[in-house]
PDB file of C-alpha atoms in Angstrom:
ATOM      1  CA  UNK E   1     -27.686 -28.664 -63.539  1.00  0.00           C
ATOM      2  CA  UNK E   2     -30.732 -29.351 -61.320  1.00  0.00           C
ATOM      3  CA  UNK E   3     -31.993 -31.896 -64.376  1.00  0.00           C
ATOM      4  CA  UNK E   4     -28.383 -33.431 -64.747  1.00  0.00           C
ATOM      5  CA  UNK E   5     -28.842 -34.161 -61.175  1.00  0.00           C
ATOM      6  CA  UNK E   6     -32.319 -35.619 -61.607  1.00  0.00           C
ATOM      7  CA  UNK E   7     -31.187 -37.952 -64.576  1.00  0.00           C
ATOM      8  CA  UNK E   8     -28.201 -38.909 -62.143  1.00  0.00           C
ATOM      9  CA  UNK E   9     -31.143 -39.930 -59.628  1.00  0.00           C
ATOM     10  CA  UNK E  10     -32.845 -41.773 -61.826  1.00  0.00           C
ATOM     11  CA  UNK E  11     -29.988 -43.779 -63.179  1.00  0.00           C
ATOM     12  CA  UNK E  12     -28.831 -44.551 -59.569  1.00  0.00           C
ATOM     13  CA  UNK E  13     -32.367 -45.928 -58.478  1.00  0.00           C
ATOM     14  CA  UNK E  14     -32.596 -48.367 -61.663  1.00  0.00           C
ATOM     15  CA  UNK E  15     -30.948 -51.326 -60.905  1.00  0.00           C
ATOM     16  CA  UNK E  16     -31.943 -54.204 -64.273  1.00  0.00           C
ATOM     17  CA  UNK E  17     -31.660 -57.228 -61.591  1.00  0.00           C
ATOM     18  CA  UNK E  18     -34.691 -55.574 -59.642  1.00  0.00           C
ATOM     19  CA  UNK E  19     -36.243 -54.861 -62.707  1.00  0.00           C
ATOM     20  CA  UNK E  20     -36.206 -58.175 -64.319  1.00  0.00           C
ATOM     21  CA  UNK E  21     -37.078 -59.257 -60.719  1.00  0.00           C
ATOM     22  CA  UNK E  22     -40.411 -57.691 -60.154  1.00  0.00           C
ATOM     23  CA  UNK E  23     -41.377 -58.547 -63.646  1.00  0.00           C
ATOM     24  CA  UNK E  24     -40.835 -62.189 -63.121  1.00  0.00           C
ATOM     25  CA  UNK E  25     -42.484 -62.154 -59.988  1.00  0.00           C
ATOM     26  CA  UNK E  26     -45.427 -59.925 -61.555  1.00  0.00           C
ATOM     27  CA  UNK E  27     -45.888 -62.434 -63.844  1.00  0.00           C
ATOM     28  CA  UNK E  28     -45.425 -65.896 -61.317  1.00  0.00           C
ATOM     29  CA  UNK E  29     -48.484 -64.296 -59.746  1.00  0.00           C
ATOM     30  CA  UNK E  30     -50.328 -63.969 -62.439  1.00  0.00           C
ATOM     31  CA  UNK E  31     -49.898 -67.497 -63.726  1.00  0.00           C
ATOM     32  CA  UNK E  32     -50.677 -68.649 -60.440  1.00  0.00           C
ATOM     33  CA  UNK E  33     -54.205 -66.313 -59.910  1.00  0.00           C
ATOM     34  CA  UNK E  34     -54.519 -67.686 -63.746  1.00  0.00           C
ATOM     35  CA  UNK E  35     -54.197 -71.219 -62.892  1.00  0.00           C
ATOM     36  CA  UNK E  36     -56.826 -70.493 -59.775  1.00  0.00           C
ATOM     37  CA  UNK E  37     -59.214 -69.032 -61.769  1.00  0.00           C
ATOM     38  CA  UNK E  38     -59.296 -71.646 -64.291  1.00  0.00           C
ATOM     39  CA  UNK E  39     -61.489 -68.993 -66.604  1.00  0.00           C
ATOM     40  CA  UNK E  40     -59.588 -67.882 -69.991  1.00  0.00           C
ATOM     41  CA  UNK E  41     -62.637 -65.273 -70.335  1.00  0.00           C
ATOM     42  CA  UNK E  42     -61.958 -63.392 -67.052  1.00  0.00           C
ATOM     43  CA  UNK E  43     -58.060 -63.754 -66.874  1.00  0.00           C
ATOM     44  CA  UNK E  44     -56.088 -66.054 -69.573  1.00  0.00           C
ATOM     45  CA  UNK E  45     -52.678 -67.079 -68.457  1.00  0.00           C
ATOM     46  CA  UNK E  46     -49.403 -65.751 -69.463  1.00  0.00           C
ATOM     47  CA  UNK E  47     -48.531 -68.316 -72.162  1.00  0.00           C
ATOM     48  CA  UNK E  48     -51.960 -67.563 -73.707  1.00  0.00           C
ATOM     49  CA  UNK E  49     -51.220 -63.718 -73.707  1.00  0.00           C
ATOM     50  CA  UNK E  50     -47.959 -64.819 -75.194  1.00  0.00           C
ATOM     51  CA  UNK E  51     -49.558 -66.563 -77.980  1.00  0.00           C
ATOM     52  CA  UNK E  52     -51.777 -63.992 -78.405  1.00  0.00           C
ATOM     53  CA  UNK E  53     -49.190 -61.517 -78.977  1.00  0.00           C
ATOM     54  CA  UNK E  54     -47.747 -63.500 -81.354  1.00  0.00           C
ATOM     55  CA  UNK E  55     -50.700 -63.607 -83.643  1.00  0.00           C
ATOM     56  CA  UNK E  56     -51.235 -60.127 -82.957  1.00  0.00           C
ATOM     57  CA  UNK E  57     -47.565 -59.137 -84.531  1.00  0.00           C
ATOM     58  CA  UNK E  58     -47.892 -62.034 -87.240  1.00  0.00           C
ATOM     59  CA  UNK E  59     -51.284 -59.805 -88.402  1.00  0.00           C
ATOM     60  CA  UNK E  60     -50.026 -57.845 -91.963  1.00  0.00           C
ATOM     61  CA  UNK E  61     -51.951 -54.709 -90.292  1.00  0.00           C
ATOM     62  CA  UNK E  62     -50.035 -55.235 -87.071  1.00  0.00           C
ATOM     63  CA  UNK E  63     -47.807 -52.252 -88.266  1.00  0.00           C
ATOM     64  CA  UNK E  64     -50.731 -50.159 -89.688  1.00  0.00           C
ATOM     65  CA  UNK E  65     -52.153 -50.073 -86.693  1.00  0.00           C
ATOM     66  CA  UNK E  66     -48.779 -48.999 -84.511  1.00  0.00           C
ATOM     67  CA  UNK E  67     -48.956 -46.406 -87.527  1.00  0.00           C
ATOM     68  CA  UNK E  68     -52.069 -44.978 -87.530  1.00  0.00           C
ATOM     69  CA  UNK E  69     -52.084 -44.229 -83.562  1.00  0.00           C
ATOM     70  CA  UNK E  70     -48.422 -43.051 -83.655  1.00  0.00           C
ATOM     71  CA  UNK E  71     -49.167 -40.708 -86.369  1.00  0.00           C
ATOM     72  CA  UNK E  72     -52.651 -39.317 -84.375  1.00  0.00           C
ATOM     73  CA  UNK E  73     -50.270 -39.097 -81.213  1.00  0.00           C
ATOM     74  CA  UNK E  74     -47.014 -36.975 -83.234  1.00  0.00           C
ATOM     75  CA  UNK E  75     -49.723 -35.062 -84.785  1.00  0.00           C
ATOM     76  CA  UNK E  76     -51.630 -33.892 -81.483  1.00  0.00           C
ATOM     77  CA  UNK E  77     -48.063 -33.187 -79.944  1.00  0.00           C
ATOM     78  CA  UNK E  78     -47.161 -30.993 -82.658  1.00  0.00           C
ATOM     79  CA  UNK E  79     -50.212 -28.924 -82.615  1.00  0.00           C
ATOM     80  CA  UNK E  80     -50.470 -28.846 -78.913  1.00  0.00           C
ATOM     81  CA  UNK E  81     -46.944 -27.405 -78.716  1.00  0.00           C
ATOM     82  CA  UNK E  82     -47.365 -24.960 -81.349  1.00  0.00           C
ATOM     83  CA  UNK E  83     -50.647 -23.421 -79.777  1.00  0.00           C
ATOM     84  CA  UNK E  84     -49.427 -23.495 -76.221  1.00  0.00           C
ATOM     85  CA  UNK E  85     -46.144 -21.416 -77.312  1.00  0.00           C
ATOM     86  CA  UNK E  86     -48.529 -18.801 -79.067  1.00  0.00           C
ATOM     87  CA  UNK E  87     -50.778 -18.726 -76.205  1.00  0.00           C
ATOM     88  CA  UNK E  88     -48.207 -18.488 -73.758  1.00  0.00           C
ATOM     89  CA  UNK E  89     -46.188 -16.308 -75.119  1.00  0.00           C
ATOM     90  CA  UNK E  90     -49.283 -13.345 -75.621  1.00  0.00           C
ATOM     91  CA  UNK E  91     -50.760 -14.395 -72.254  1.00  0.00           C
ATOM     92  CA  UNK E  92     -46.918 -13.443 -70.649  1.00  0.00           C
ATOM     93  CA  UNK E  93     -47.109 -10.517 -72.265  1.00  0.00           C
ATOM     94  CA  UNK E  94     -50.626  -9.647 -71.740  1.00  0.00           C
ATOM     95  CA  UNK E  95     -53.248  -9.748 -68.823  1.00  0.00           C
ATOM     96  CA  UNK E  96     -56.385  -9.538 -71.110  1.00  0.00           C
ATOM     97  CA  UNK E  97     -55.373 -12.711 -72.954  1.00  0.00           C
ATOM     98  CA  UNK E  98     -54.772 -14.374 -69.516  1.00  0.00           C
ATOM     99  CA  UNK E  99     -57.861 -13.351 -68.019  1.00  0.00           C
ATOM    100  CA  UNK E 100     -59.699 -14.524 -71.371  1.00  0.00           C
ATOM    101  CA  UNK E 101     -57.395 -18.021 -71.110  1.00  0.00           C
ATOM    102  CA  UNK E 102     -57.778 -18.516 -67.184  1.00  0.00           C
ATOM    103  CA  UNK E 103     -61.353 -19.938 -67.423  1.00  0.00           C
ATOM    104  CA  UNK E 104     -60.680 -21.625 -70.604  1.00  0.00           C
ATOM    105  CA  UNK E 105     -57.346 -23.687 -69.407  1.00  0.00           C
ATOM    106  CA  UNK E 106     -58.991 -24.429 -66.302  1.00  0.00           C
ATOM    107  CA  UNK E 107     -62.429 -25.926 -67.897  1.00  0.00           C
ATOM    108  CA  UNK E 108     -60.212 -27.887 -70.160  1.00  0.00           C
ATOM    109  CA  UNK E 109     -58.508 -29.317 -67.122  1.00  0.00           C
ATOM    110  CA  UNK E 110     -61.340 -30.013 -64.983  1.00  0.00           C
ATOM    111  CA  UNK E 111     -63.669 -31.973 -67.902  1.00  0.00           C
ATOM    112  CA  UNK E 112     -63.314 -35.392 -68.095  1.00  0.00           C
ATOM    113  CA  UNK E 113     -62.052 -37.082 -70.797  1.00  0.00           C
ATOM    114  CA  UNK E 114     -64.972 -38.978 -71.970  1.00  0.00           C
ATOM    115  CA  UNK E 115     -67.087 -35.761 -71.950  1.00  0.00           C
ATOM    116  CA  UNK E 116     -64.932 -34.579 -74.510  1.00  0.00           C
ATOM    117  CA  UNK E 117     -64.857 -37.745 -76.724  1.00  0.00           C
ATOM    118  CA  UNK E 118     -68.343 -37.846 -76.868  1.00  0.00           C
ATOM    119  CA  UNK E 119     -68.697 -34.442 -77.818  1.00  0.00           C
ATOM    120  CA  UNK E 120     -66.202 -34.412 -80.758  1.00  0.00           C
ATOM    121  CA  UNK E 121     -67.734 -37.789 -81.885  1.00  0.00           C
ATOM    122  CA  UNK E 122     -70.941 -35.356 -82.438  1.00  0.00           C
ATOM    123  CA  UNK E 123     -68.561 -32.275 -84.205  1.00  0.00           C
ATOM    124  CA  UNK E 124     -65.779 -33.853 -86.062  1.00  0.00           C
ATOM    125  CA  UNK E 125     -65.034 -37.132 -87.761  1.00  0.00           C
ATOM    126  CA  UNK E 126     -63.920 -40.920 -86.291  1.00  0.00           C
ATOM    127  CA  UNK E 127     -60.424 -39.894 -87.680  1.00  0.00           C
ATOM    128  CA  UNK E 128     -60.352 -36.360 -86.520  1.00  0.00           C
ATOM    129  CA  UNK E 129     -61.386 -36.643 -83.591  1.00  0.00           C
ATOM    130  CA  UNK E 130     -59.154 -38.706 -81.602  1.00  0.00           C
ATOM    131  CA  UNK E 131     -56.141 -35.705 -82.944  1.00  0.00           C
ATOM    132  CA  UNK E 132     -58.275 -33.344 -80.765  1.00  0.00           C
ATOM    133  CA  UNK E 133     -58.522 -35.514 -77.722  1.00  0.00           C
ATOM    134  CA  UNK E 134     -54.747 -35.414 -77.460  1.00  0.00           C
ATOM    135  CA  UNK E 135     -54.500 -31.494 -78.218  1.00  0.00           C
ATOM    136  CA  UNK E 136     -56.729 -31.180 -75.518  1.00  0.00           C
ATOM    137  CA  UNK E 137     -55.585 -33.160 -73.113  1.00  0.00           C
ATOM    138  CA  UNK E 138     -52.217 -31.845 -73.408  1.00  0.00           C
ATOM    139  CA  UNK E 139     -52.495 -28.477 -74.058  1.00  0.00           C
ATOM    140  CA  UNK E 140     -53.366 -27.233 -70.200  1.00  0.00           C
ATOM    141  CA  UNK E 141     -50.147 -29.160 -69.075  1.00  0.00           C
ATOM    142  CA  UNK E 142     -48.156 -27.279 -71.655  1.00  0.00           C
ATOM    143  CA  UNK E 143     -49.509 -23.750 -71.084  1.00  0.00           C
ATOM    144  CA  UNK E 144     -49.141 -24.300 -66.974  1.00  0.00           C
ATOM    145  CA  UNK E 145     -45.698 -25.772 -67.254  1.00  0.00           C
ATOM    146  CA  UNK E 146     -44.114 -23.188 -69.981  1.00  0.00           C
ATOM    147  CA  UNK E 147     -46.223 -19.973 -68.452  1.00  0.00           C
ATOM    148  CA  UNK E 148     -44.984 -20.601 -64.781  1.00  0.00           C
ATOM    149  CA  UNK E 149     -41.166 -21.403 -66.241  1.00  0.00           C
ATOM    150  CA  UNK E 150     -41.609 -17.715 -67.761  1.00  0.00           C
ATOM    151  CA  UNK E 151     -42.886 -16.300 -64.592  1.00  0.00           C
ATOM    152  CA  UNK E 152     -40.059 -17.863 -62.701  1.00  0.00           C
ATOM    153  CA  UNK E 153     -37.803 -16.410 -64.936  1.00  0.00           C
ATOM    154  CA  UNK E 154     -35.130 -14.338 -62.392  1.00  0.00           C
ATOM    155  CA  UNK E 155     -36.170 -10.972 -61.892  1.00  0.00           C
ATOM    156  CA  UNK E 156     -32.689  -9.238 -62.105  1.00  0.00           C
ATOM    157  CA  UNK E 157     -32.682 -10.365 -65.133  1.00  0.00           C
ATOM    158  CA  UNK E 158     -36.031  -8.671 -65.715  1.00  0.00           C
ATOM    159  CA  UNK E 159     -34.634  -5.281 -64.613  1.00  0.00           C
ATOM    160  CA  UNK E 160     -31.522  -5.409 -66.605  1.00  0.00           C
ATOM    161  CA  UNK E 161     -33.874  -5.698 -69.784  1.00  0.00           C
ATOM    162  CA  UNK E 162     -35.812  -3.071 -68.665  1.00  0.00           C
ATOM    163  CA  UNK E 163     -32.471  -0.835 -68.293  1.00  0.00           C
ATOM    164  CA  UNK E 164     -31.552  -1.518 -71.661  1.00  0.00           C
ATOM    165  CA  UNK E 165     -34.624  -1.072 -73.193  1.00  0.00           C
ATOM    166  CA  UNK E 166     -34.902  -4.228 -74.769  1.00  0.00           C
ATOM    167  CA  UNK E 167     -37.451  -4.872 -77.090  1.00  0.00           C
ATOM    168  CA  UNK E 168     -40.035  -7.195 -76.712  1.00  0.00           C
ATOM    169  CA  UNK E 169     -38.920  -9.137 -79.594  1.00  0.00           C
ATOM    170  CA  UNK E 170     -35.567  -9.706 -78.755  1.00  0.00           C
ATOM    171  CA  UNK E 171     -36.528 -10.620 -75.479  1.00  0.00           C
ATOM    172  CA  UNK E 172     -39.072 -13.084 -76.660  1.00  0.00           C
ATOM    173  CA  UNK E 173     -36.116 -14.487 -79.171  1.00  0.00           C
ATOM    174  CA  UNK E 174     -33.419 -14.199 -75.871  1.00  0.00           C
ATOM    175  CA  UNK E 175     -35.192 -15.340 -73.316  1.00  0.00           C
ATOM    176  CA  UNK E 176     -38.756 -16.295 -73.951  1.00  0.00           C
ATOM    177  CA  UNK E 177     -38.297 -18.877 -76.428  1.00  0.00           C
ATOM    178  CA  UNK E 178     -34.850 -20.262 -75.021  1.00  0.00           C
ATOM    179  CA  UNK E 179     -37.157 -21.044 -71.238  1.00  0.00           C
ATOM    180  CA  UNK E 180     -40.107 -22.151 -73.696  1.00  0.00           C
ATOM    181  CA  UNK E 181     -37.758 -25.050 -75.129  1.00  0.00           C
ATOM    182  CA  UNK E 182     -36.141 -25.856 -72.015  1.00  0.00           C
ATOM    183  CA  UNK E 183     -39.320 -26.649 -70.214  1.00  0.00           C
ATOM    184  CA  UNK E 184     -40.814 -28.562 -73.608  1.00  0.00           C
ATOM    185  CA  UNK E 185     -37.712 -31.189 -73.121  1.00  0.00           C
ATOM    186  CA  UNK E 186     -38.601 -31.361 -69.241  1.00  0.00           C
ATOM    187  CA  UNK E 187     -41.982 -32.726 -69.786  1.00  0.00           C
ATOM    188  CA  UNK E 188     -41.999 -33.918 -73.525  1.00  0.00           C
ATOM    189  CA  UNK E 189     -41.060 -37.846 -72.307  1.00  0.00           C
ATOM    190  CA  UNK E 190     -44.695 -37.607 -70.199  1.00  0.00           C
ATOM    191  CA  UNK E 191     -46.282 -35.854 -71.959  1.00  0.00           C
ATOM    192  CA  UNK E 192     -45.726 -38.060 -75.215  1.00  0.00           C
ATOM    193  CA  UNK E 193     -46.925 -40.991 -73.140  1.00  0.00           C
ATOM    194  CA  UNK E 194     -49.806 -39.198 -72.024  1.00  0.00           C
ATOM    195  CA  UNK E 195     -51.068 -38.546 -75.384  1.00  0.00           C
ATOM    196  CA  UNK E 196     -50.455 -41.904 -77.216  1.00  0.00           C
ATOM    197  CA  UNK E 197     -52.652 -43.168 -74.072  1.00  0.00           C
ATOM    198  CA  UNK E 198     -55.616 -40.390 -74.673  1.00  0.00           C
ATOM    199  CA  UNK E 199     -55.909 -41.055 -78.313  1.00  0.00           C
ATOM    200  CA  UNK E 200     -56.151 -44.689 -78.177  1.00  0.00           C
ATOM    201  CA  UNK E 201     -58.864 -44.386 -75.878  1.00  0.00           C
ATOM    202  CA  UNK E 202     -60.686 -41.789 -77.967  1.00  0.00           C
ATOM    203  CA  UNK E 203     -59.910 -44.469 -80.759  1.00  0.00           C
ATOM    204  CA  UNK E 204     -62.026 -47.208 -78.690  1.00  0.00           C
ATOM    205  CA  UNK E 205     -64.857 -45.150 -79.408  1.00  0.00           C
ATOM    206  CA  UNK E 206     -64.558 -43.370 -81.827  1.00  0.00           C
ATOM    207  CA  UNK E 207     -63.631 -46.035 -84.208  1.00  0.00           C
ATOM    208  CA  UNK E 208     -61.302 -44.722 -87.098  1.00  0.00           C
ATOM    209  CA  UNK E 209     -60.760 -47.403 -89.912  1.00  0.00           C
ATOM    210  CA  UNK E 210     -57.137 -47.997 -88.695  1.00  0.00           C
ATOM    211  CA  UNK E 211     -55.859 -47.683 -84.878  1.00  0.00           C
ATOM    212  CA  UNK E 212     -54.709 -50.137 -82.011  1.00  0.00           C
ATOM    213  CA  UNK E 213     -57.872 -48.734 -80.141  1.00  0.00           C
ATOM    214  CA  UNK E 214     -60.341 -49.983 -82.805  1.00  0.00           C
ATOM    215  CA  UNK E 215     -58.759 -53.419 -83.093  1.00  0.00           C
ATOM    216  CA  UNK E 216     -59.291 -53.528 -78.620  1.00  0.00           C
ATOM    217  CA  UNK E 217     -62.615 -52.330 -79.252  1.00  0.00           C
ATOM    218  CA  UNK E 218     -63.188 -55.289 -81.883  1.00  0.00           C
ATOM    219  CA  UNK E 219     -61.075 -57.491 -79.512  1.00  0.00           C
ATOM    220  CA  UNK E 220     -63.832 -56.793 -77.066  1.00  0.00           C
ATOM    221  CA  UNK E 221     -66.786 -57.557 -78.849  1.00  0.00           C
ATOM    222  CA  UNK E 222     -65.018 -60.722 -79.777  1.00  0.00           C
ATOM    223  CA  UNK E 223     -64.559 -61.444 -75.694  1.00  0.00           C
ATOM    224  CA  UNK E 224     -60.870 -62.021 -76.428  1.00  0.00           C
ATOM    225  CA  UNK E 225     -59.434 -61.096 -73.290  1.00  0.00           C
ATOM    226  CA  UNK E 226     -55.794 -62.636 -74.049  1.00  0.00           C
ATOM    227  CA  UNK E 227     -56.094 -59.855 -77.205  1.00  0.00           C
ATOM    228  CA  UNK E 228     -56.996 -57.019 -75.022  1.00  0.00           C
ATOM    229  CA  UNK E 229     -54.165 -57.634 -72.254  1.00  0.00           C
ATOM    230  CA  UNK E 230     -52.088 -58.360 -75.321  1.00  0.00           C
ATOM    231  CA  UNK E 231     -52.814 -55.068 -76.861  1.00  0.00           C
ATOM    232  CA  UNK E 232     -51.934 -53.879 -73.262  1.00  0.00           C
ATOM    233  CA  UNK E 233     -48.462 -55.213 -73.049  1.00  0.00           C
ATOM    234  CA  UNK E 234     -47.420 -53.950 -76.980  1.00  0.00           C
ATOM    235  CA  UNK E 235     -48.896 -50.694 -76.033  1.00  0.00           C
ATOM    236  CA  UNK E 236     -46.961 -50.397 -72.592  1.00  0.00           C
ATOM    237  CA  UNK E 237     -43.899 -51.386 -74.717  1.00  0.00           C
ATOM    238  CA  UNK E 238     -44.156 -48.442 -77.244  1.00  0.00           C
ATOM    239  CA  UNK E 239     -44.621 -45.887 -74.394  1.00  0.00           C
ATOM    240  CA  UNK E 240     -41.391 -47.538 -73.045  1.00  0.00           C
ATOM    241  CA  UNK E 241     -39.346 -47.073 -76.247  1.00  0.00           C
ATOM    242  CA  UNK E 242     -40.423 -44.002 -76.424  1.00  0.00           C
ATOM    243  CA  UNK E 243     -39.339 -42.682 -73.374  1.00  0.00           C
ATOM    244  CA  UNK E 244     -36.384 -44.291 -73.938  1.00  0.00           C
ATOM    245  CA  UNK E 245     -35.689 -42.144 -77.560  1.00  0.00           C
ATOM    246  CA  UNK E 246     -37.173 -38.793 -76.218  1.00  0.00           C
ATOM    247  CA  UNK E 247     -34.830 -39.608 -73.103  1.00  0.00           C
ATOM    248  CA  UNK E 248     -31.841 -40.444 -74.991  1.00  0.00           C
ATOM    249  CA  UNK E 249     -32.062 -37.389 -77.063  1.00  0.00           C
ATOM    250  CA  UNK E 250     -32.343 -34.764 -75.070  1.00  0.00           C
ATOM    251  CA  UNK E 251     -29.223 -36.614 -72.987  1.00  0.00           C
ATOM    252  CA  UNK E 252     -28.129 -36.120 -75.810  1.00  0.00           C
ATOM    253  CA  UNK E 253     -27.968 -32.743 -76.685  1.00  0.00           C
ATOM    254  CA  UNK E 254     -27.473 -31.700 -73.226  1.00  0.00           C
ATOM    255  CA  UNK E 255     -23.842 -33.028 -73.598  1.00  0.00           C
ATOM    256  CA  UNK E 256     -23.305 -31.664 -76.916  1.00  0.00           C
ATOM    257  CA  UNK E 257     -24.510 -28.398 -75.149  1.00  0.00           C
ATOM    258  CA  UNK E 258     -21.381 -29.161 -72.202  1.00  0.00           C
ATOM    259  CA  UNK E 259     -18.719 -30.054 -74.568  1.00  0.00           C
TER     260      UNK E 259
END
């Protein structure tokens, strides 16, 4: 109920005339700072970005690229997931492995990002590591945000298992796993975006033969601003159409779940 309500909110709030608005005055601005600067190196103006984008998309690896980084991203969301439901589920059932976990999760969080790129750049491969970046970037928010759903889980309900006698396994397949998914489709939309961002950035250094972070990183060497900003725009309109699909299908199945 309390998410129906939040999608409600969010619906309400959007309003496309604002929308297409703020993006026309976004970009009015820009032209105009463009125009003022009169310097294509430090900020190209919108039609030049346009054109860029268009040779960008007319490229025949255009769509190798989009690949390669989409497939890094669904692979470091899968892995993440799976590992943070097998964590969480033997740290909620057991204080050693939380203890053991505590100082792990929390180093993981409090690292920065380019500590751990350079690191894996020295362990694992150009292709490999960029996978990692996004398992561990993601992983902390998935083991904070599913292990505090099962702590919150209502405690009368606790006590009636405990009357019955309910085994552990049951209640892991009753309960456990049924608060586990819900709290997955909460943050999946984010999270998602979160990742695709982390690898591509890992892929700036690290490189791999195929990925849209490689291509900015050669963009960059090449001092073709209007590339990078391009880059920037096709990359902020993937994250968009993927919230929009991750949003649309767990609408989705909540009103197959209602019916």
């Amino acid at each position: 109920m309390r998410e129906k309500l939040r999608d409600m909110m969010h619906y309400s709030l959007k309003n496309k005339k604002y929308l297409i608005l703020s993006i026309s005055v976004i970009i009015l601005i820009w032209q105009g700072v463009a125009v003022s600067f009169n310097n294509r190196l430090l900020l190209p103006s919108f039609w030049d970005v346009l054109i860029e984008i268009y040779k960008i998309i007319k490229n025949k690896e255009f769509f190798k690229l989009i690949f390669s980084s989409s497939f890094r991203c669904i692979q470091s969301f899968i892995l993440s997931i799976i590992i943070s439901i097998v964590l969480v589920i033997t740290s909620y059932f057991s204080k050693v492995v939380y203890n053991i976990l505590y100082p792990i999760i929390t180093f993981m969080k409090a690292v920065p990002t380019m500590a751990f790129i350079v690191l894996l750049l020295i362990w694992t491969s150009k292709d490999l590591s960029p996978i990692i970046i996004g398992i561990l970037i993601s992983l902390p928010i998935f083991y904070d945000e599913m292990l505090n759903s099962l702590f919150n889980i209502d405690e009368g309900l606790l006590k009636m298992i405990k009357i019955y006698r309910v085994s552990k396994l049951d209640k892991i397949k009753v309960i456990v796993i049924p608060v586990i998914y819900m709290e997955i489709k909460k943050i999946m939309s984010s999270t998602i975006s979160l990742i695709f961002k982390v690898v591509i950035s890992s892929e700036v250094y690290a490189q791999p033969q195929y990925g849209i972070g490689s291509i900015i990183q050669f963009e960059k060497l090449q001092l073709n601003t209007s590339a990078i900003i391009g880059w920037m725009i096709i990359i902020t309109l993937i994250i968009c159409f993927i919230d929009f699909i991750t949003t649309k299908l767990i609408r989705g199945e909540m009103e197959n779940a209602n019916k």
